Coordinates of N, CA and C and ligand atoms in Angstrom, one line a residue:
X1 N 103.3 21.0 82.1 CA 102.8 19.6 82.1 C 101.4 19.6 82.6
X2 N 101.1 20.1 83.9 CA 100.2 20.5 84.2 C 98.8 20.8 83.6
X3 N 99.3 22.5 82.7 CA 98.4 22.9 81.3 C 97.7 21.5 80.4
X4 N 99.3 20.9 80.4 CA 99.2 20.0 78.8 C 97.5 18.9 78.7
X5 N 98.1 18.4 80.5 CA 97.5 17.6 81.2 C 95.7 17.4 80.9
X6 N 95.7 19.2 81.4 CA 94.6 19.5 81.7 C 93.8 19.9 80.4
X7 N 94.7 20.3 79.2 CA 94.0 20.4 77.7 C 93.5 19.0 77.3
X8 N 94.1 18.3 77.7 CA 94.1 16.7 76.7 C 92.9 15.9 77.4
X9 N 92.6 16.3 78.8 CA 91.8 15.2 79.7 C 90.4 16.3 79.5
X10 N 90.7 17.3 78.9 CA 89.0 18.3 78.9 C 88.0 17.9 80.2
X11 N 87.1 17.6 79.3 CA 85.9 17.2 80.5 C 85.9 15.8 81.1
X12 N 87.3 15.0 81.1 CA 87.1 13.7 81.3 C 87.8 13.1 82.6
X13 N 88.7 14.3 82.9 CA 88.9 14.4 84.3 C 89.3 15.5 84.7
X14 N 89.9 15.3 86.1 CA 90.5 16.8 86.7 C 92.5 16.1 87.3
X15 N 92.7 17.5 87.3 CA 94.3 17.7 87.2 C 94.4 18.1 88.5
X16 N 95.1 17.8 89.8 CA 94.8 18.2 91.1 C 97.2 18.6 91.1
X17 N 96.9 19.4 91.3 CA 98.5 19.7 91.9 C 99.0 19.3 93.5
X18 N 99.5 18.3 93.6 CA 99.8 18.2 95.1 C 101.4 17.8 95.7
X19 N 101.6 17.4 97.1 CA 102.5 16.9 97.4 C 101.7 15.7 97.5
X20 N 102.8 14.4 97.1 CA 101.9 12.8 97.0 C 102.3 12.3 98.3
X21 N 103.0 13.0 99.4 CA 103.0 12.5 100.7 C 102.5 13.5 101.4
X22 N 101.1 14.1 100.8 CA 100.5 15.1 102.1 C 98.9 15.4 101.4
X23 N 98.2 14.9 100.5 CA 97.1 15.1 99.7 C 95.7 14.6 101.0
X24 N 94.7 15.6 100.8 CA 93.9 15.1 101.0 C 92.3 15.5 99.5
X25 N 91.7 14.7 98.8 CA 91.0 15.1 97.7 C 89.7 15.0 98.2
X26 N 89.5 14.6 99.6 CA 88.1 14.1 99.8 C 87.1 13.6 99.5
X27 N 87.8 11.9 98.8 CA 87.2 11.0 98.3 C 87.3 10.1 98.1
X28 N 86.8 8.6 98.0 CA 87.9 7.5 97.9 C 87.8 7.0 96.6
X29 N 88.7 6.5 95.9 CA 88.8 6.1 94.6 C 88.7 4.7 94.4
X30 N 87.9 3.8 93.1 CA 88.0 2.6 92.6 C 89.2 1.9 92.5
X31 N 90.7 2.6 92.6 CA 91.6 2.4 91.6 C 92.6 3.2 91.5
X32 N 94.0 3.0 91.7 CA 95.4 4.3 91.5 C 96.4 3.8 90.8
X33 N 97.1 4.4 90.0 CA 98.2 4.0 89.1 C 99.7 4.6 89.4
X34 N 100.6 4.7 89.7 CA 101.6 5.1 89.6 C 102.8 4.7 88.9
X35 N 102.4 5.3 87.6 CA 103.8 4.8 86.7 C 105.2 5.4 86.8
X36 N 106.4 4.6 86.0 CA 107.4 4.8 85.5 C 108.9 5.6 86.9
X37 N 108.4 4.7 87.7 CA 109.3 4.7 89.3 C 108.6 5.8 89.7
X38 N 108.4 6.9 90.0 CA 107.6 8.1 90.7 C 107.9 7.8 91.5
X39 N 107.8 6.3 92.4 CA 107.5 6.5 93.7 C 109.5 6.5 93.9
X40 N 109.8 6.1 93.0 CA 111.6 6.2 94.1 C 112.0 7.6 93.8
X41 N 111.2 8.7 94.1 CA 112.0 10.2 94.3 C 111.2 10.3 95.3
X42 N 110.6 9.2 96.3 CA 110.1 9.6 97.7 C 111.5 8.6 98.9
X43 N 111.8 9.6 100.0 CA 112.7 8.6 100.9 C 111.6 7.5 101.6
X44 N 112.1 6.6 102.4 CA 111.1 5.6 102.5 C 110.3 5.9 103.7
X45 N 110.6 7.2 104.5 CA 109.8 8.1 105.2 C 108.4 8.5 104.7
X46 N 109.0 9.2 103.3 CA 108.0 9.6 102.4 C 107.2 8.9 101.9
X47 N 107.7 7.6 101.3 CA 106.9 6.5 101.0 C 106.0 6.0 102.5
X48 N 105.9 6.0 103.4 CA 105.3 5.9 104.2 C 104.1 5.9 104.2
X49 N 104.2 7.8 104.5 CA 103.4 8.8 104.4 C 102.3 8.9 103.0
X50 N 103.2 8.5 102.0 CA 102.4 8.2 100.9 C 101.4 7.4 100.5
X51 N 102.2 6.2 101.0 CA 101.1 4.7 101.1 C 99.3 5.4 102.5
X52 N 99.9 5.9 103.6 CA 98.9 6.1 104.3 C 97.6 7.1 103.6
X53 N 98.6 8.2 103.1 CA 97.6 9.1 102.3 C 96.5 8.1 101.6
X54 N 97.4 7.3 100.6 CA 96.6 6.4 99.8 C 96.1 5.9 100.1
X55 N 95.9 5.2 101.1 CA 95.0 4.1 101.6 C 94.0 5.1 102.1
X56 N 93.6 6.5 102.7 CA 92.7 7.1 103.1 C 91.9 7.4 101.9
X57 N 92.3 7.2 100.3 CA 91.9 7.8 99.4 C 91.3 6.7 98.7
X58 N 91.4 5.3 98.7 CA 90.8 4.3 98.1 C 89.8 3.4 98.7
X59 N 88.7 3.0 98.3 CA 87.8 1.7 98.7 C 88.8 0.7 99.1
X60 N 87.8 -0.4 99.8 CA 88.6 -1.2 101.1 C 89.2 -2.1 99.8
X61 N 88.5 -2.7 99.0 CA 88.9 -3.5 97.8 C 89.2 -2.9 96.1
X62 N 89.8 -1.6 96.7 CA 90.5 -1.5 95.3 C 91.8 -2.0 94.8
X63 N 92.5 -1.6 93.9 CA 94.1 -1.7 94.2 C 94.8 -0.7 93.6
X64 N 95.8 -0.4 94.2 CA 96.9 0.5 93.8 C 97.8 -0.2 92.8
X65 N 98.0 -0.1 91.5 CA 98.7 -0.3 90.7 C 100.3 0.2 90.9
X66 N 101.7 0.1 90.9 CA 102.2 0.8 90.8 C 103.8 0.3 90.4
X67 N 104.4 0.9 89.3 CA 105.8 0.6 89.0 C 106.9 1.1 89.8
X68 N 107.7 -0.2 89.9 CA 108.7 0.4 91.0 C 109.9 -0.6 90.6
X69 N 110.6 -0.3 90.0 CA 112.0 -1.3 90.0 C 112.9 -1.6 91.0
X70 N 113.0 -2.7 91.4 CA 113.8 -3.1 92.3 C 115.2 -3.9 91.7
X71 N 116.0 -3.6 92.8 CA 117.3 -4.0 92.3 C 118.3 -5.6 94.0
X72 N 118.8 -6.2 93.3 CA 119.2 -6.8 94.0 C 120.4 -6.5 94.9
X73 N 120.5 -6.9 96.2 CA 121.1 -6.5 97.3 C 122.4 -6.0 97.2
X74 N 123.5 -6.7 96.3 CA 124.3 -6.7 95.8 C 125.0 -5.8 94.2
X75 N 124.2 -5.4 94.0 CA 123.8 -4.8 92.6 C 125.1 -3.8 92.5
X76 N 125.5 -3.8 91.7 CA 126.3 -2.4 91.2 C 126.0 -2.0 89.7
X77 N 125.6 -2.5 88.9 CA 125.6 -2.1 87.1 C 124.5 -1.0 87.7
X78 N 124.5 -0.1 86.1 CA 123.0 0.7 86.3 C 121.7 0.3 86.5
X79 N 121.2 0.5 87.4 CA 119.6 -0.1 87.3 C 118.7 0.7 86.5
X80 N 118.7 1.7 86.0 CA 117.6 2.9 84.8 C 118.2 3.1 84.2
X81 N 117.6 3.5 82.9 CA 118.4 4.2 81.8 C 117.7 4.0 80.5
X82 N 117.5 5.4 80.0 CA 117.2 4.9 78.6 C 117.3 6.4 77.8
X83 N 117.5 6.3 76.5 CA 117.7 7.5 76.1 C 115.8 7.1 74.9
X84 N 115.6 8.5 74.6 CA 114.7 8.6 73.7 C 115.0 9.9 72.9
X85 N 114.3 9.7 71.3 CA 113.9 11.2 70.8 C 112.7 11.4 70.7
X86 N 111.7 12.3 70.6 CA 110.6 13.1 70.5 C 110.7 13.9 69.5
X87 N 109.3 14.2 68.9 CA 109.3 15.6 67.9 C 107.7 15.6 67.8
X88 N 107.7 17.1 67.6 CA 106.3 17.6 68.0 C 106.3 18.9 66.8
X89 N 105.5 19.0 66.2 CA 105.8 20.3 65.3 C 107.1 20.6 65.1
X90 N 107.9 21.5 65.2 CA 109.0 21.8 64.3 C 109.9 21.6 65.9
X91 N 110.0 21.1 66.6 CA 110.5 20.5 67.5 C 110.9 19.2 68.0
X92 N 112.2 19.1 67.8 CA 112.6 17.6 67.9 C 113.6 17.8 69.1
X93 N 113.7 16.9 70.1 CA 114.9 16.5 71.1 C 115.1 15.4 71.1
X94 N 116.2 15.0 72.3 CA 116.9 13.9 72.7 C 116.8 13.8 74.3
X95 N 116.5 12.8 74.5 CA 115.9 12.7 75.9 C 117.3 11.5 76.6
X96 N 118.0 12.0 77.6 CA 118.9 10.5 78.1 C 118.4 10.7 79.5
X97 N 118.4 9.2 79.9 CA 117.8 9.5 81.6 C 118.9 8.5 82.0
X98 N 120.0 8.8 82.7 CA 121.4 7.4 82.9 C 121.3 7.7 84.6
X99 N 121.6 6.3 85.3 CA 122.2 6.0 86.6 C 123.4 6.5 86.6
X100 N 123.8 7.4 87.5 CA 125.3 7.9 87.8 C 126.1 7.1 89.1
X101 N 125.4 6.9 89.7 CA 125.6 6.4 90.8 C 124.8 5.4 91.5
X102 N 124.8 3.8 91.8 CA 123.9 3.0 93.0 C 125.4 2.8 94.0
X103 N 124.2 3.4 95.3 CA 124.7 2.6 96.5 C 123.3 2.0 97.0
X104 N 123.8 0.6 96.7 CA 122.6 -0.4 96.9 C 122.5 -0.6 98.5
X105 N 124.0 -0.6 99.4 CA 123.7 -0.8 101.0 C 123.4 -0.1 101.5
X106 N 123.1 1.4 100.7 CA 122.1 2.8 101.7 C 121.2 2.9 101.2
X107 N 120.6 1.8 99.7 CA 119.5 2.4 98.9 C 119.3 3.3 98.1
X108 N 120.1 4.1 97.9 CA 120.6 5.5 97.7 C 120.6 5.4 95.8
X109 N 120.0 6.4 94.9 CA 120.5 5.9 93.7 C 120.7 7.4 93.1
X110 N 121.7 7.7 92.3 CA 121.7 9.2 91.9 C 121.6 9.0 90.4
X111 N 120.8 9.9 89.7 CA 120.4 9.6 88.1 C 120.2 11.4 87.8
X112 N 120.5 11.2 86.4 CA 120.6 12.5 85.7 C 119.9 12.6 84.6
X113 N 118.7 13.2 84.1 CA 118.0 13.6 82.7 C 119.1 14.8 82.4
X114 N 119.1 14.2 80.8 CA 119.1 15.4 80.0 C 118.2 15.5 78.6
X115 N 118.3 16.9 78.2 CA 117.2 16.6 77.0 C 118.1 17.7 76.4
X116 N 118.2 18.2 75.1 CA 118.5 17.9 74.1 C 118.0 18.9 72.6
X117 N 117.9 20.1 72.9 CA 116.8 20.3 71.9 C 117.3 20.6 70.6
X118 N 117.0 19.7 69.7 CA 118.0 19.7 68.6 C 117.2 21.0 67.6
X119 N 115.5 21.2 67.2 CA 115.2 21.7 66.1 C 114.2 22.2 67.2
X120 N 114.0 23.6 66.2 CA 112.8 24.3 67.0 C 113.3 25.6 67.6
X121 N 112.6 26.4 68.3 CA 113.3 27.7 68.5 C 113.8 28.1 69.2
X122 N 113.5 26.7 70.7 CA 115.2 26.6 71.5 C 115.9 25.7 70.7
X123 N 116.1 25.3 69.7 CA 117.6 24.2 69.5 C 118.8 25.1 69.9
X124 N 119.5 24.0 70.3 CA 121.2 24.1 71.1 C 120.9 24.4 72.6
X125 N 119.1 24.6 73.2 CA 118.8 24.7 74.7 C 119.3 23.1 75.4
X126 N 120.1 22.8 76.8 CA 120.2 21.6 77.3 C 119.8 21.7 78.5
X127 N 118.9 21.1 79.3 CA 117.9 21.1 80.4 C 118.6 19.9 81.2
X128 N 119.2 20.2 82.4 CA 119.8 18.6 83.1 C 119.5 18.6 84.4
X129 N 119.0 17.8 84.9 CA 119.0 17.5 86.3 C 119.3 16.4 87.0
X130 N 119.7 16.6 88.3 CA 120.0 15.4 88.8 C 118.9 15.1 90.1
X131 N 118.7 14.1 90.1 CA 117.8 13.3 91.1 C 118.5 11.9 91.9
X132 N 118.0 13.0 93.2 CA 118.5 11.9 94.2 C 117.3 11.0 94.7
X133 N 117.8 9.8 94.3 CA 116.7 9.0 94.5 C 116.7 7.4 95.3
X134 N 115.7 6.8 95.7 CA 115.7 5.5 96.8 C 115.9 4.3 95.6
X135 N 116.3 3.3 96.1 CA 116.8 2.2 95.5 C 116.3 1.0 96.3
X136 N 115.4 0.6 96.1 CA 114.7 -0.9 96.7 C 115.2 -2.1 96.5
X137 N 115.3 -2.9 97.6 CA 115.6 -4.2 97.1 C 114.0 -4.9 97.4
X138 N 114.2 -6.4 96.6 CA 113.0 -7.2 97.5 C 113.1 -6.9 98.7
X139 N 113.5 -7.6 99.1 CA 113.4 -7.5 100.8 C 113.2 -5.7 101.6
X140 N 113.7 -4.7 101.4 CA 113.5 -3.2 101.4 C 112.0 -3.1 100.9
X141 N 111.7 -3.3 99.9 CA 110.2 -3.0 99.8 C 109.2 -3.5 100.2
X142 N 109.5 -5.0 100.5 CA 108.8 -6.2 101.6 C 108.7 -5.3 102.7
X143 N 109.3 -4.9 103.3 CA 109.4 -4.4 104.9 C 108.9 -3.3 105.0
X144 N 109.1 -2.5 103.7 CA 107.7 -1.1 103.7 C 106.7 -1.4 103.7
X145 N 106.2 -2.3 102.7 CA 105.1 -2.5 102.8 C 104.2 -3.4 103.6
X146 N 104.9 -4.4 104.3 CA 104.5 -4.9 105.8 C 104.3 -3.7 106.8
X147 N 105.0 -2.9 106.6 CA 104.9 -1.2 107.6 C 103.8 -0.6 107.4
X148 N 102.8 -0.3 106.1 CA 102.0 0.4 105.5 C 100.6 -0.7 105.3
X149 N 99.9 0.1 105.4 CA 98.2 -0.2 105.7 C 98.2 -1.1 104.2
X150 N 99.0 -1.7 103.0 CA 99.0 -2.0 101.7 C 99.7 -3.6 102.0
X151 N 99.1 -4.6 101.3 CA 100.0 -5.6 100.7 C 100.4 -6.1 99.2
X152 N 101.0 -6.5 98.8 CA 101.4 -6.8 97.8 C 100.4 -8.5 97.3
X153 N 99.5 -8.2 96.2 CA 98.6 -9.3 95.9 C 99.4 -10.0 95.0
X154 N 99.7 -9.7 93.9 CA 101.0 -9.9 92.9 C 101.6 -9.0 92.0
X155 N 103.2 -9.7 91.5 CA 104.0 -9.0 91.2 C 104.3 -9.1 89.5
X156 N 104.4 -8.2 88.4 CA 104.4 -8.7 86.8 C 105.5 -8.1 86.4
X157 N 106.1 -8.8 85.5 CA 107.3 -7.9 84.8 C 106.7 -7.6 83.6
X158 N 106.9 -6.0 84.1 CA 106.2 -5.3 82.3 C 107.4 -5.0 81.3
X159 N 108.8 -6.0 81.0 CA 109.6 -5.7 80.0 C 109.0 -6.3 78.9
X160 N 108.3 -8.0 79.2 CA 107.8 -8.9 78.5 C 107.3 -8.3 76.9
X161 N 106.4 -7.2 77.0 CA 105.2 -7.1 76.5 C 104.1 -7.6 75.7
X162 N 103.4 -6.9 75.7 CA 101.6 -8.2 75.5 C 101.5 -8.4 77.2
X163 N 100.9 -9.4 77.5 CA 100.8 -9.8 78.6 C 101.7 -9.8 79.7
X164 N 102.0 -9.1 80.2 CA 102.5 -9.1 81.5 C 103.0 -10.4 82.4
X165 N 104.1 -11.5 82.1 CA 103.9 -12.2 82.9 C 104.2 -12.0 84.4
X166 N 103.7 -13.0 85.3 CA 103.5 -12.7 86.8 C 104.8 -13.1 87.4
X167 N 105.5 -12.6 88.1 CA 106.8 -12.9 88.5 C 106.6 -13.0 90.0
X168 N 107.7 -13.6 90.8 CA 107.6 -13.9 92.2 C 107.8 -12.4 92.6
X169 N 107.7 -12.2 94.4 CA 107.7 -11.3 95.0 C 109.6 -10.8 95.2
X170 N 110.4 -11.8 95.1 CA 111.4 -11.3 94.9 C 112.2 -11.1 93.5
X171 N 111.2 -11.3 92.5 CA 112.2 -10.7 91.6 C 112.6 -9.2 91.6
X172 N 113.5 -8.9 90.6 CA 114.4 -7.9 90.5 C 114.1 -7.2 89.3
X173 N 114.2 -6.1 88.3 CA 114.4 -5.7 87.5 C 113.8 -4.4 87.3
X174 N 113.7 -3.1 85.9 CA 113.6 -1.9 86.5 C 112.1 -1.7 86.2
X175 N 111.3 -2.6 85.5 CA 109.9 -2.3 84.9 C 108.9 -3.4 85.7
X176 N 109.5 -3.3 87.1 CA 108.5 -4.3 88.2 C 107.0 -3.6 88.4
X177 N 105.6 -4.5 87.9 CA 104.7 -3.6 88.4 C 104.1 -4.0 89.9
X178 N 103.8 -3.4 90.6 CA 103.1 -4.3 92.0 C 101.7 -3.9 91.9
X179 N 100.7 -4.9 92.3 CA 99.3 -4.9 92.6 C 99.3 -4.5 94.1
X180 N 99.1 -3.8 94.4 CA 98.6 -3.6 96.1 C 97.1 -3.4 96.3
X181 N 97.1 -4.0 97.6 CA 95.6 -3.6 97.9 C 95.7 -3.8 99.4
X182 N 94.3 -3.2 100.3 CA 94.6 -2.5 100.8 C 94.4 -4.0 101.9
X183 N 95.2 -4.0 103.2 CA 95.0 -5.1 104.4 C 93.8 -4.8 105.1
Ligands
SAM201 C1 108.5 9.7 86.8 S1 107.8 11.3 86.9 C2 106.1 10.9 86.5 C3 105.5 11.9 85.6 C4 104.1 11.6 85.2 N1 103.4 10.7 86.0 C5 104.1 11.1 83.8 O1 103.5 10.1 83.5 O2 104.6 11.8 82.9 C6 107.7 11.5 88.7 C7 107.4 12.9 89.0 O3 107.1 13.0 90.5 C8 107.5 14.3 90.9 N2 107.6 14.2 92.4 C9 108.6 13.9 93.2 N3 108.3 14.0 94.5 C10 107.0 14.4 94.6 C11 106.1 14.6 95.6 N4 106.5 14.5 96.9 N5 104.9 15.0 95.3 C12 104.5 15.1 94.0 N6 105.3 14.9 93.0 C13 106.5 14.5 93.2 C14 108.8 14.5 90.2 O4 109.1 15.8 90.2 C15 108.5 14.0 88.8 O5 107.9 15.0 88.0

């Protein structure tokens, strides 16, 4: 991914390999994005540590962009999930990414990729993993981020699409984006 990364962005950026709760790049940035949950395969330790990194990495008035699905206190259905196919040259898969498990009173969420390779010169190869991962509520992410050098400016639901509308600070759902910037 890495490689892929680093063929496609040529001369138009750079590809840095790190841990995202230990980086330092020696510089501060306009602007950070963090898509597609990332940050719930950090415990909220890690998330901490992450947020501080980041704040050492950005101008006083930039913002951290970042998707993070939250789920309500009570929650039991799946909160992720989606299956996809891909095909790339003589390569086609199936991509499933399912919740196995929420325990919403420890935050706790267990999810499993698999992928699929149907055509191509692994087909019948199956790649699966499981990830143990954090499960936020409003109020859980409220309280991290009152902990962390970051506040929350506003909150958009990107299921909508086109325009992003702006949702309260406690809504719920798994395509939540948060504006942060820095206190
Ligand atoms: C949802 S994926 C995002 C992938 C990529 N941003 C993209 O757009 O395709 C989250 C990635 O974060 C990685 N990850 C988890 N903990 C990490 C850590 N402490 N430091 C760096 N990466 C981590 C996971 O292994 C996973 O590949």
């Amino acid at each position: 991914m890495v490689e892929l990364a680093r063929r496609r962005l040529g001369e138009r950026g750079t590809v840095v390999v790190a841990d995202m709760t230990d980086f330092d790049l020696g510089r501060r940035f306009d602007g950070a994005v963090s898509p597609i949950n990332t940050l719930l395969h950090l415990t909220p330790a890690q998330l901490a540590h992450h947020l501080e990194c980041m704040a050492r990495h950005l101008q006083p008035d930039a913002r951290y962009l970042v998707q993070v699905g939250l789920i309500e206190p009570d929650q039991r259905k799946p909160f992720a999930g989606s299956h996809w196919e891909a095909s790339r040259g003589d390569v086609r898969l199936t991509v499933a990414w399912v919740d196995e498990e929420l325990d919403a009173a420890h935050g706790r969420s267990r999810q499993r990729s698999r992928i699929e390779v149907l055509e191509g010169e692994r087909a019948g190869e199956i790649i699966e993993e499981v990830h143990d991962m954090t499960a936020w509520t409003p109020a859980t992410w409220t309280d991290a981020l009152e902990a962390s050098p970051f506040g929350e400016v506003a909150t958009y639901d990107g299921r909508k699409g086109g325009q992003w509308p702006r949702v309260e600070p406690t809504a719920t759902g798994s395509l939540l984006w948060h504006e942060l910037a820095r206190r």
